[in-house]
């Protein structure tokens, strides 16, 4: 393996893994913001409690992914300086400007507003607390767009002129409205909404498949009806929002995915056949997701989707859970196709990749590949492991937004949410565990 091959492989692995964090951040952000807005506007106490719980649950997953995604982004930018100095020498003034804006938006504005949101529970007025998270979402999408401007320049360099071998910006508007940036950014928005929606639907389906369809107290009392538990209501609402977001995201991803061909066909050298296959698979997945989403949306009025024949409903929930990784794998395929299609150019028609790579030896580049990719994969594994654990736990013991008294109470419970056993058959409040269980179950309130 040559130094150029190792540098390209390192960039591909780091960019692809980091993109998984981006999908969740941009996909869950609008969902959490909408849930919190509906909670802030709710007047019915029961509905408000359900929406608050949903906001806190999905907000926790968002925070875990955001924190580890920031660390992954640092690793991603580090490798650019290590192994692609030629790119910075030729186009640092063009390529670097959007990344500076991205840093200002993500590391300063976005993180500041996120801090206000995290620590503003029970402190800020509800409208100000909600506005803080909307600011997080807006700055997050601004950050993503600036990255796409930088990447779009590599794919379709416009708005610049070469002066003594260095790119100079001559038309900032052309750089920002570059179809390789604008159309691709909108395509990425659709892909992110799809990924976030599959996460919502998959996790909600997992819980609904295991939850009783009626309150235990109602069943024990022999009462008629199908009164749902508050937790089931959280998963139903989450699934509804996920289906809407996923269907819209699939439509956006498909529409702007096809729109990209208006500039792809004019780029030097053309794309290798594997890129066309990858784009075909991507568009097929998005199109199928749109069709299935429309069908499931038709089953939402009257809660028909949740009243299907039980074996059919259980099978549907299992299928929706199993399909959770699909948009993430498809997005990786799309990102790889975009980068492969640019080769052998670092900047299409301007700078070849072999001229952009540093003069480091193949051994040095491979060593950094092992270290940096190892760090990135570790972050990804930790991210998905923690999110999976929180997702399986459900709405039990939510830390985000919990009053201090509740956090202190949860410290005295085990991982299953039960009071710790001190050997005397009583929990820390002095109540016998059997009596406590009976009290919680009475009337179906457990």
Short mmCIF file of C-alpha atoms in Angstrom, two decimals:
data_model
loop_
_atom_site.label_atom_id
_atom_site.label_comp_id
_atom_site.label_asym_id
_atom_site.label_seq_id
_atom_site.Cartn_x
_atom_site.Cartn_y
_atom_site.Cartn_z
CA UNK A 1 0.00 0.00 0.00
CA UNK A 2 1.41 3.39 -1.02
CA UNK A 3 1.21 6.55 1.08
CA UNK A 4 -1.45 7.93 -1.27
CA UNK A 5 -3.58 4.78 -0.94
CA UNK A 6 -3.24 4.83 2.85
CA UNK A 7 -4.15 8.53 3.03
CA UNK A 8 -7.22 7.98 0.83
CA UNK A 9 -8.31 4.96 2.88
CA UNK A 10 -7.86 6.89 6.11
CA UNK A 11 -9.95 9.79 4.82
CA UNK A 12 -12.68 7.43 3.60
CA UNK A 13 -12.92 5.53 6.90
CA UNK A 14 -12.83 8.65 9.08
CA UNK A 15 -15.29 10.61 6.94
CA UNK A 16 -17.69 7.69 6.70
CA UNK A 17 -17.67 6.95 10.43
CA UNK A 18 -18.04 10.63 11.33
CA UNK A 19 -20.99 10.89 8.96
CA UNK A 20 -22.88 8.40 11.13
CA UNK A 21 -22.76 10.91 13.99
CA UNK A 22 -23.98 13.67 11.67
CA UNK A 23 -26.97 11.62 10.54
CA UNK A 24 -28.24 11.19 14.09
CA UNK A 25 -27.54 14.80 15.14
CA UNK A 26 -29.30 16.38 12.17
CA UNK A 27 -32.01 13.72 12.08
CA UNK A 28 -33.02 13.85 15.75
CA UNK A 29 -32.59 17.61 16.22
CA UNK A 30 -35.78 18.77 14.47
CA UNK A 31 -37.77 15.95 16.09
CA UNK A 32 -36.73 16.93 19.62
CA UNK A 33 -37.43 20.60 18.80
CA UNK A 34 -40.95 19.79 17.52
CA UNK A 35 -41.68 17.60 20.55
CA UNK A 36 -40.58 20.33 22.92
CA UNK A 37 -42.59 22.97 21.03
CA UNK A 38 -45.71 20.83 21.29
CA UNK A 39 -45.01 20.25 24.97
CA UNK A 40 -44.58 23.98 25.60
CA UNK A 41 -47.89 24.70 23.83
CA UNK A 42 -49.85 21.84 25.44
CA UNK A 43 -52.66 22.79 27.81
CA UNK A 44 -53.86 19.31 28.76
CA UNK A 45 -51.80 18.00 31.67
CA UNK A 46 -51.73 14.40 30.46
CA UNK A 47 -50.70 15.33 26.94
CA UNK A 48 -48.06 17.73 28.27
CA UNK A 49 -46.59 15.01 30.51
CA UNK A 50 -46.35 12.58 27.57
CA UNK A 51 -44.68 15.15 25.32
CA UNK A 52 -42.26 16.15 28.07
CA UNK A 53 -41.26 12.53 28.58
CA UNK A 54 -40.76 12.07 24.82
CA UNK A 55 -38.65 15.24 24.64
CA UNK A 56 -36.45 14.11 27.51
CA UNK A 57 -36.02 10.57 26.14
CA UNK A 58 -35.04 11.53 22.59
CA UNK A 59 -33.09 14.51 23.91
CA UNK A 60 -30.88 12.15 25.90
CA UNK A 61 -29.99 10.17 22.78
CA UNK A 62 -29.31 13.42 20.95
CA UNK A 63 -26.93 14.63 23.68
CA UNK A 64 -24.92 11.41 23.80
CA UNK A 65 -24.47 11.41 20.04
CA UNK A 66 -23.68 15.15 19.95
CA UNK A 67 -20.96 14.95 22.60
CA UNK A 68 -19.14 12.02 21.01
CA UNK A 69 -19.72 13.49 17.54
CA UNK A 70 -17.81 16.64 18.52
CA UNK A 71 -14.82 14.49 19.52
CA UNK A 72 -15.11 12.57 16.24
CA UNK A 73 -15.10 15.84 14.30
CA UNK A 74 -11.80 16.86 15.89
CA UNK A 75 -10.24 13.59 14.73
CA UNK A 76 -11.65 14.18 11.26
CA UNK A 77 -10.09 17.65 10.91
CA UNK A 78 -6.77 16.50 12.37
CA UNK A 79 -6.13 14.07 9.55
CA UNK A 80 -6.64 16.79 6.90
CA UNK A 81 -3.67 18.74 8.24
CA UNK A 82 -1.57 15.61 8.66
CA UNK A 83 -1.83 14.09 5.21
CA UNK A 84 -3.28 16.63 2.77
CA UNK A 85 -1.06 19.73 3.06
CA UNK A 86 -1.08 20.18 -0.71
CA UNK A 87 -4.83 20.75 -0.58
CA UNK A 88 -4.39 23.49 1.99
CA UNK A 89 -1.52 25.07 0.04
CA UNK A 90 -3.58 25.33 -3.14
CA UNK A 91 -7.06 26.02 -1.79
CA UNK A 92 -6.65 26.77 1.92
CA UNK A 93 -8.14 30.25 1.49
CA UNK A 94 -11.22 28.82 -0.21
CA UNK A 95 -11.57 25.48 1.52
CA UNK A 96 -10.73 26.83 4.97
CA UNK A 97 -13.20 29.73 5.09
CA UNK A 98 -16.36 27.56 5.28
CA UNK A 99 -14.67 25.33 7.86
CA UNK A 100 -13.91 28.36 10.05
CA UNK A 101 -17.58 29.32 9.90
CA UNK A 102 -18.48 25.73 10.73
CA UNK A 103 -16.22 25.86 13.77
CA UNK A 104 -17.77 29.12 14.94
CA UNK A 105 -21.27 27.74 14.45
CA UNK A 106 -20.72 24.27 15.91
CA UNK A 107 -18.19 24.79 18.67
CA UNK A 108 -19.38 28.19 19.87
CA UNK A 109 -22.96 29.06 18.96
CA UNK A 110 -24.39 25.55 18.81
CA UNK A 111 -22.62 24.38 21.96
CA UNK A 112 -23.61 27.55 23.85
CA UNK A 113 -27.29 27.15 23.01
CA UNK A 114 -27.10 23.45 23.82
CA UNK A 115 -25.65 24.29 27.24
CA UNK A 116 -28.54 26.69 27.87
CA UNK A 117 -30.97 23.94 26.94
CA UNK A 118 -29.34 21.22 29.06
CA UNK A 119 -28.93 23.33 32.19
CA UNK A 120 -32.03 25.45 31.63
CA UNK A 121 -34.59 22.81 32.64
CA UNK A 122 -36.75 24.14 35.50
CA UNK A 123 -34.80 27.43 35.32
CA UNK A 124 -35.58 29.19 32.02
CA UNK A 125 -39.12 30.14 31.00
CA UNK A 126 -40.53 27.40 28.82
CA UNK A 127 -40.60 29.59 25.69
CA UNK A 128 -36.94 30.59 26.17
CA UNK A 129 -35.94 26.98 26.85
CA UNK A 130 -37.68 25.86 23.65
CA UNK A 131 -36.13 28.69 21.63
CA UNK A 132 -32.67 27.64 22.87
CA UNK A 133 -33.06 24.21 21.33
CA UNK A 134 -34.41 25.58 18.06
CA UNK A 135 -31.23 27.70 17.97
CA UNK A 136 -29.25 24.46 18.41
CA UNK A 137 -31.03 22.95 15.41
CA UNK A 138 -30.57 26.02 13.19
CA UNK A 139 -26.87 26.38 13.99
CA UNK A 140 -26.40 22.64 13.50
CA UNK A 141 -27.83 22.80 10.00
CA UNK A 142 -25.78 25.93 9.27
CA UNK A 143 -22.69 24.03 10.35
CA UNK A 144 -23.55 21.13 8.05
CA UNK A 145 -24.19 23.46 5.11
CA UNK A 146 -20.79 25.14 5.45
CA UNK A 147 -19.14 21.71 5.36
CA UNK A 148 -21.06 20.91 2.18
CA UNK A 149 -19.89 24.23 0.67
CA UNK A 150 -16.29 23.16 1.30
CA UNK A 151 -16.91 19.67 -0.05
CA UNK A 152 -18.88 21.02 -3.02
CA UNK A 153 -15.91 23.17 -3.99
CA UNK A 154 -13.75 20.04 -4.18
CA UNK A 155 -16.32 18.37 -6.41
CA UNK A 156 -17.17 21.38 -8.60
CA UNK A 157 -14.74 24.32 -8.13
CA UNK A 158 -16.59 27.53 -9.03
CA UNK A 159 -16.31 31.16 -7.95
CA UNK A 160 -12.49 31.07 -7.87
CA UNK A 161 -9.51 31.81 -10.06
CA UNK A 162 -6.01 30.39 -9.94
CA UNK A 163 -3.26 32.92 -9.21
CA UNK A 164 0.29 31.48 -9.18
CA UNK A 165 -1.11 28.05 -8.43
CA UNK A 166 -3.27 29.24 -5.54
CA UNK A 167 -7.08 29.45 -5.63
CA UNK A 168 -8.56 32.88 -4.89
CA UNK A 169 -12.24 33.57 -4.32
CA UNK A 170 -13.68 35.84 -7.01
CA UNK A 171 -17.39 35.22 -6.48
CA UNK A 172 -18.48 34.23 -2.98
CA UNK A 173 -22.11 33.93 -4.07
CA UNK A 174 -21.17 31.40 -6.75
CA UNK A 175 -19.20 29.44 -4.16
CA UNK A 176 -22.17 29.29 -1.76
CA UNK A 177 -24.78 28.55 -4.45
CA UNK A 178 -22.58 25.94 -6.10
CA UNK A 179 -24.98 23.14 -7.15
CA UNK A 180 -22.47 20.61 -5.81
CA UNK A 181 -23.00 22.23 -2.39
CA UNK A 182 -26.62 23.42 -2.51
CA UNK A 183 -28.24 20.37 -4.09
CA UNK A 184 -26.07 17.97 -2.13
CA UNK A 185 -26.82 19.74 1.16
CA UNK A 186 -30.56 19.39 0.56
CA UNK A 187 -30.03 15.75 -0.37
CA UNK A 188 -28.12 15.25 2.91
CA UNK A 189 -30.95 16.93 4.85
CA UNK A 190 -33.34 14.34 3.44
CA UNK A 191 -30.95 11.51 4.29
CA UNK A 192 -30.57 12.80 7.86
CA UNK A 193 -34.33 13.08 8.34
CA UNK A 194 -34.66 9.50 7.09
CA UNK A 195 -31.98 8.26 9.49
CA UNK A 196 -33.51 10.06 12.46
CA UNK A 197 -36.95 8.76 11.51
CA UNK A 198 -35.77 5.15 11.26
CA UNK A 199 -34.24 5.55 14.71
CA UNK A 200 -37.53 6.86 16.12
CA UNK A 201 -39.64 4.22 14.42
CA UNK A 202 -37.24 1.35 15.19
CA UNK A 203 -36.90 2.11 18.89
CA UNK A 204 -40.63 2.84 19.28
CA UNK A 205 -41.54 -0.40 17.50
CA UNK A 206 -39.16 -2.34 19.78
CA UNK A 207 -40.92 -1.02 22.87
CA UNK A 208 -44.44 -1.39 21.49
CA UNK A 209 -43.75 -5.00 20.56
CA UNK A 210 -42.86 -5.78 24.18
CA UNK A 211 -45.37 -3.58 25.97
CA UNK A 212 -48.79 -4.86 27.06
CA UNK A 213 -51.58 -3.51 24.92
CA UNK A 214 -53.64 -2.66 28.01
CA UNK A 215 -52.88 -1.35 31.49
CA UNK A 216 -52.22 -4.21 33.96
CA UNK A 217 -54.66 -2.72 36.47
CA UNK A 218 -57.44 -2.61 33.88
CA UNK A 219 -56.85 -6.24 32.97
CA UNK A 220 -56.66 -7.35 36.63
CA UNK A 221 -59.93 -5.60 37.44
CA UNK A 222 -61.67 -7.26 34.49
CA UNK A 223 -62.68 -3.89 33.07
CA UNK A 224 -63.43 -3.44 29.35
CA UNK A 225 -61.54 -1.14 27.02
CA UNK A 226 -57.95 -0.80 25.86
CA UNK A 227 -56.59 1.96 28.04
CA UNK A 228 -52.95 2.53 27.10
CA UNK A 229 -50.16 3.19 29.56
CA UNK A 230 -48.48 6.62 29.43
CA UNK A 231 -45.25 5.01 28.20
CA UNK A 232 -47.05 3.35 25.29
CA UNK A 233 -48.43 6.76 24.37
CA UNK A 234 -44.85 8.06 24.16
CA UNK A 235 -43.91 5.33 21.69
CA UNK A 236 -47.05 5.82 19.61
CA UNK A 237 -46.47 9.56 19.32
CA UNK A 238 -42.80 8.97 18.51
CA UNK A 239 -43.71 6.51 15.79
CA UNK A 240 -46.19 8.95 14.25
CA UNK A 241 -43.58 11.70 14.12
CA UNK A 242 -41.00 9.26 12.80
CA UNK A 243 -43.25 8.12 9.96
CA UNK A 244 -43.98 11.70 8.92
CA UNK A 245 -40.32 12.76 9.15
CA UNK A 246 -39.12 9.64 7.32
CA UNK A 247 -41.59 10.04 4.47
CA UNK A 248 -40.71 13.71 4.02
CA UNK A 249 -37.00 12.90 4.27
CA UNK A 250 -37.25 10.14 1.66
CA UNK A 251 -39.01 12.51 -0.75
CA UNK A 252 -36.38 15.24 -0.24
CA UNK A 253 -33.47 12.80 -0.55
CA UNK A 254 -34.88 11.30 -3.75
CA UNK A 255 -35.75 14.65 -5.36
CA UNK A 256 -32.41 16.32 -4.74
CA UNK A 257 -30.53 13.10 -5.34
CA UNK A 258 -31.71 13.11 -8.95
CA UNK A 259 -31.13 16.87 -9.19
CA UNK A 260 -27.41 16.32 -8.58
CA UNK A 261 -27.01 14.71 -11.97
CA UNK A 262 -27.36 18.16 -13.59
CA UNK A 263 -23.77 18.94 -12.58
CA UNK A 264 -22.28 15.47 -12.13
CA UNK A 265 -22.41 14.76 -15.84
CA UNK A 266 -20.32 17.85 -16.63
CA UNK A 267 -17.40 17.05 -14.33
CA UNK A 268 -14.01 16.03 -15.81
CA UNK A 269 -13.40 12.35 -16.34
CA UNK A 270 -16.92 11.17 -15.53
CA UNK A 271 -17.83 8.70 -12.79
CA UNK A 272 -16.73 5.05 -12.67
CA UNK A 273 -19.54 2.46 -13.06
CA UNK A 274 -19.55 1.61 -9.34
CA UNK A 275 -20.67 5.16 -8.58
CA UNK A 276 -23.71 4.84 -10.82
CA UNK A 277 -24.63 1.56 -9.13
CA UNK A 278 -24.27 3.16 -5.70
CA UNK A 279 -26.47 6.10 -6.67
CA UNK A 280 -29.05 3.68 -8.05
CA UNK A 281 -29.16 1.71 -4.79
CA UNK A 282 -29.44 4.94 -2.81
CA UNK A 283 -32.32 6.25 -4.86
CA UNK A 284 -34.04 2.87 -4.74
CA UNK A 285 -33.90 2.73 -0.93
CA UNK A 286 -35.19 6.30 -0.60
CA UNK A 287 -37.98 5.66 -3.11
CA UNK A 288 -39.06 2.46 -1.37
CA UNK A 289 -38.98 4.22 2.01
CA UNK A 290 -41.23 6.94 0.61
CA UNK A 291 -43.78 4.45 -0.72
CA UNK A 292 -43.83 2.38 2.49
CA UNK A 293 -44.00 5.56 4.55
CA UNK A 294 -47.05 6.76 2.62
CA UNK A 295 -48.79 3.42 3.17
CA UNK A 296 -48.11 3.48 6.92
CA UNK A 297 -49.24 7.11 7.16
CA UNK A 298 -52.60 6.07 5.73
CA UNK A 299 -52.96 3.70 8.70
CA UNK A 300 -52.45 6.41 11.33
CA UNK A 301 -55.96 7.98 11.34
CA UNK A 302 -58.05 6.21 13.93
CA UNK A 303 -54.90 4.44 15.22
CA UNK A 304 -55.46 1.69 12.66
CA UNK A 305 -51.72 1.00 12.62
CA UNK A 306 -51.81 0.18 16.34
CA UNK A 307 -55.01 -1.89 16.11
CA UNK A 308 -53.89 -4.37 13.46
CA UNK A 309 -54.35 -8.09 14.02
CA UNK A 310 -51.85 -8.88 16.78
CA UNK A 311 -49.58 -11.34 14.84
CA UNK A 312 -49.49 -8.89 11.92
CA UNK A 313 -48.79 -5.96 14.22
CA UNK A 314 -46.05 -7.84 16.06
CA UNK A 315 -44.42 -8.85 12.78
CA UNK A 316 -44.58 -5.27 11.52
CA UNK A 317 -42.94 -3.96 14.69
CA UNK A 318 -40.17 -6.57 14.42
CA UNK A 319 -39.55 -5.63 10.78
CA UNK A 320 -39.42 -1.91 11.52
CA UNK A 321 -36.89 -2.55 14.28
CA UNK A 322 -34.72 -4.74 12.05
CA UNK A 323 -34.68 -2.06 9.33
CA UNK A 324 -33.17 0.57 11.65
CA UNK A 325 -29.59 0.30 10.20
CA UNK A 326 -30.73 0.63 6.55
CA UNK A 327 -30.54 4.45 6.13
CA UNK A 328 -27.15 4.55 7.86
CA UNK A 329 -25.68 1.89 5.57
CA UNK A 330 -27.23 3.59 2.55
CA UNK A 331 -25.82 6.98 3.57
CA UNK A 332 -22.35 5.44 3.89
CA UNK A 333 -22.71 4.05 0.39
CA UNK A 334 -23.72 7.47 -0.92
CA UNK A 335 -20.83 9.24 0.77
CA UNK A 336 -18.34 6.69 -0.56
CA UNK A 337 -19.79 7.08 -4.07
CA UNK A 338 -19.41 10.86 -3.88
CA UNK A 339 -15.74 10.63 -2.86
CA UNK A 340 -14.85 7.82 -5.27
CA UNK A 341 -16.48 9.77 -8.08
CA UNK A 342 -14.12 12.69 -7.48
CA UNK A 343 -10.99 10.59 -7.90
CA UNK A 344 -8.26 10.91 -9.08
CA UNK A 345 -8.81 14.55 -8.16
CA UNK A 346 -8.62 16.21 -4.74
CA UNK A 347 -10.10 19.29 -6.45
CA UNK A 348 -11.84 18.26 -9.66
CA UNK A 349 -9.81 19.41 -12.66
CA UNK A 350 -7.41 21.47 -10.50
CA UNK A 351 -5.41 19.32 -8.06
CA UNK A 352 -4.81 15.58 -8.23
CA UNK A 353 -4.95 13.57 -5.01
CA UNK A 354 -1.37 12.34 -5.36
CA UNK A 355 -0.20 15.98 -5.48
CA UNK A 356 -2.25 16.92 -2.40
CA UNK A 357 -0.87 14.19 -0.13
CA UNK A 358 2.09 14.90 2.15
CA UNK A 359 5.55 13.45 1.56
CA UNK A 360 5.31 11.19 4.61
CA UNK A 361 6.33 7.57 4.19
CA UNK A 362 3.77 4.85 3.68
CA UNK A 363 4.62 3.43 7.10
CA UNK A 364 3.96 6.74 8.83
CA UNK A 365 0.63 7.18 7.09
CA UNK A 366 -0.42 3.60 7.88
CA UNK A 367 0.53 4.13 11.52
CA UNK A 368 -1.65 7.25 11.74
CA UNK A 369 -4.41 5.36 9.93
CA UNK A 370 -4.40 2.65 12.60
CA UNK A 371 -4.36 5.16 15.47
CA UNK A 372 -6.91 7.68 14.16
CA UNK A 373 -9.31 5.11 12.74
CA UNK A 374 -9.02 3.19 16.00
CA UNK A 375 -9.97 6.31 17.96
CA UNK A 376 -12.86 7.08 15.61
CA UNK A 377 -14.23 3.52 15.72
CA UNK A 378 -13.96 3.51 19.52
CA UNK A 379 -15.99 6.71 19.70
CA UNK A 380 -18.60 5.23 17.36
CA UNK A 381 -18.85 1.99 19.36
CA UNK A 382 -19.20 3.89 22.63
CA UNK A 383 -21.80 6.17 21.06
CA UNK A 384 -24.03 3.39 19.77
CA UNK A 385 -23.55 1.25 22.88
CA UNK A 386 -24.65 4.04 25.21
CA UNK A 387 -27.54 5.04 22.95
CA UNK A 388 -28.66 1.40 22.68
CA UNK A 389 -28.60 1.01 26.46
CA UNK A 390 -30.61 4.21 26.96
CA UNK A 391 -33.02 3.20 24.19
CA UNK A 392 -33.65 -0.22 25.78
CA UNK A 393 -34.19 1.36 29.19
CA UNK A 394 -37.00 3.47 27.76
CA UNK A 395 -38.54 6.28 29.77
CA UNK A 396 -37.38 4.85 33.09
CA UNK A 397 -34.96 7.03 35.08
CA UNK A 398 -34.53 9.81 32.53
CA UNK A 399 -31.65 12.02 33.65
CA UNK A 400 -32.19 14.90 31.22
CA UNK A 401 -34.59 17.44 32.67
CA UNK A 402 -35.12 15.51 35.88
CA UNK A 403 -35.72 17.58 39.05
CA UNK A 404 -32.81 17.30 41.52
CA UNK A 405 -34.96 15.35 43.99
CA UNK A 406 -35.70 12.72 41.34
CA UNK A 407 -32.02 12.38 40.45
CA UNK A 408 -31.18 11.79 44.12
CA UNK A 409 -33.97 9.21 44.35
CA UNK A 410 -32.70 7.40 41.24
CA UNK A 411 -29.26 7.16 42.83
CA UNK A 412 -30.83 4.78 45.37
CA UNK A 413 -32.23 2.44 42.73
CA UNK A 414 -30.61 -0.30 40.73
CA UNK A 415 -30.29 -0.49 36.95
CA UNK A 416 -33.82 -1.88 36.63
CA UNK A 417 -35.32 1.07 38.48
CA UNK A 418 -36.07 -0.93 41.67
CA UNK A 419 -35.01 0.14 45.14
CA UNK A 420 -31.71 -1.35 46.23
CA UNK A 421 -31.89 -4.27 48.64
CA UNK A 422 -30.26 -3.61 52.01
CA UNK A 423 -31.13 -7.09 53.25
CA UNK A 424 -34.15 -6.09 55.35
CA UNK A 425 -36.81 -6.53 52.67
CA UNK A 426 -37.45 -2.80 52.55
CA UNK A 427 -36.47 -0.04 50.14
CA UNK A 428 -34.67 3.10 51.34
CA UNK A 429 -38.00 4.78 52.06
CA UNK A 430 -38.89 2.14 54.66
CA UNK A 431 -41.64 0.52 52.54
CA UNK A 432 -41.64 -3.22 52.11
CA UNK A 433 -40.83 -4.06 48.45
CA UNK A 434 -43.90 -6.31 48.13
CA UNK A 435 -46.16 -3.52 49.40
CA UNK A 436 -44.47 -1.01 47.13
CA UNK A 437 -44.98 -3.26 44.09
CA UNK A 438 -48.63 -3.72 44.98
CA UNK A 439 -49.15 0.03 45.35
CA UNK A 440 -47.50 0.76 42.01
CA UNK A 441 -49.50 -1.90 40.23
CA UNK A 442 -52.87 -0.96 41.71
CA UNK A 443 -55.02 0.76 39.13
CA UNK A 444 -52.52 0.02 36.39
CA UNK A 445 -50.18 2.87 37.29
CA UNK A 446 -47.03 0.84 37.08
#
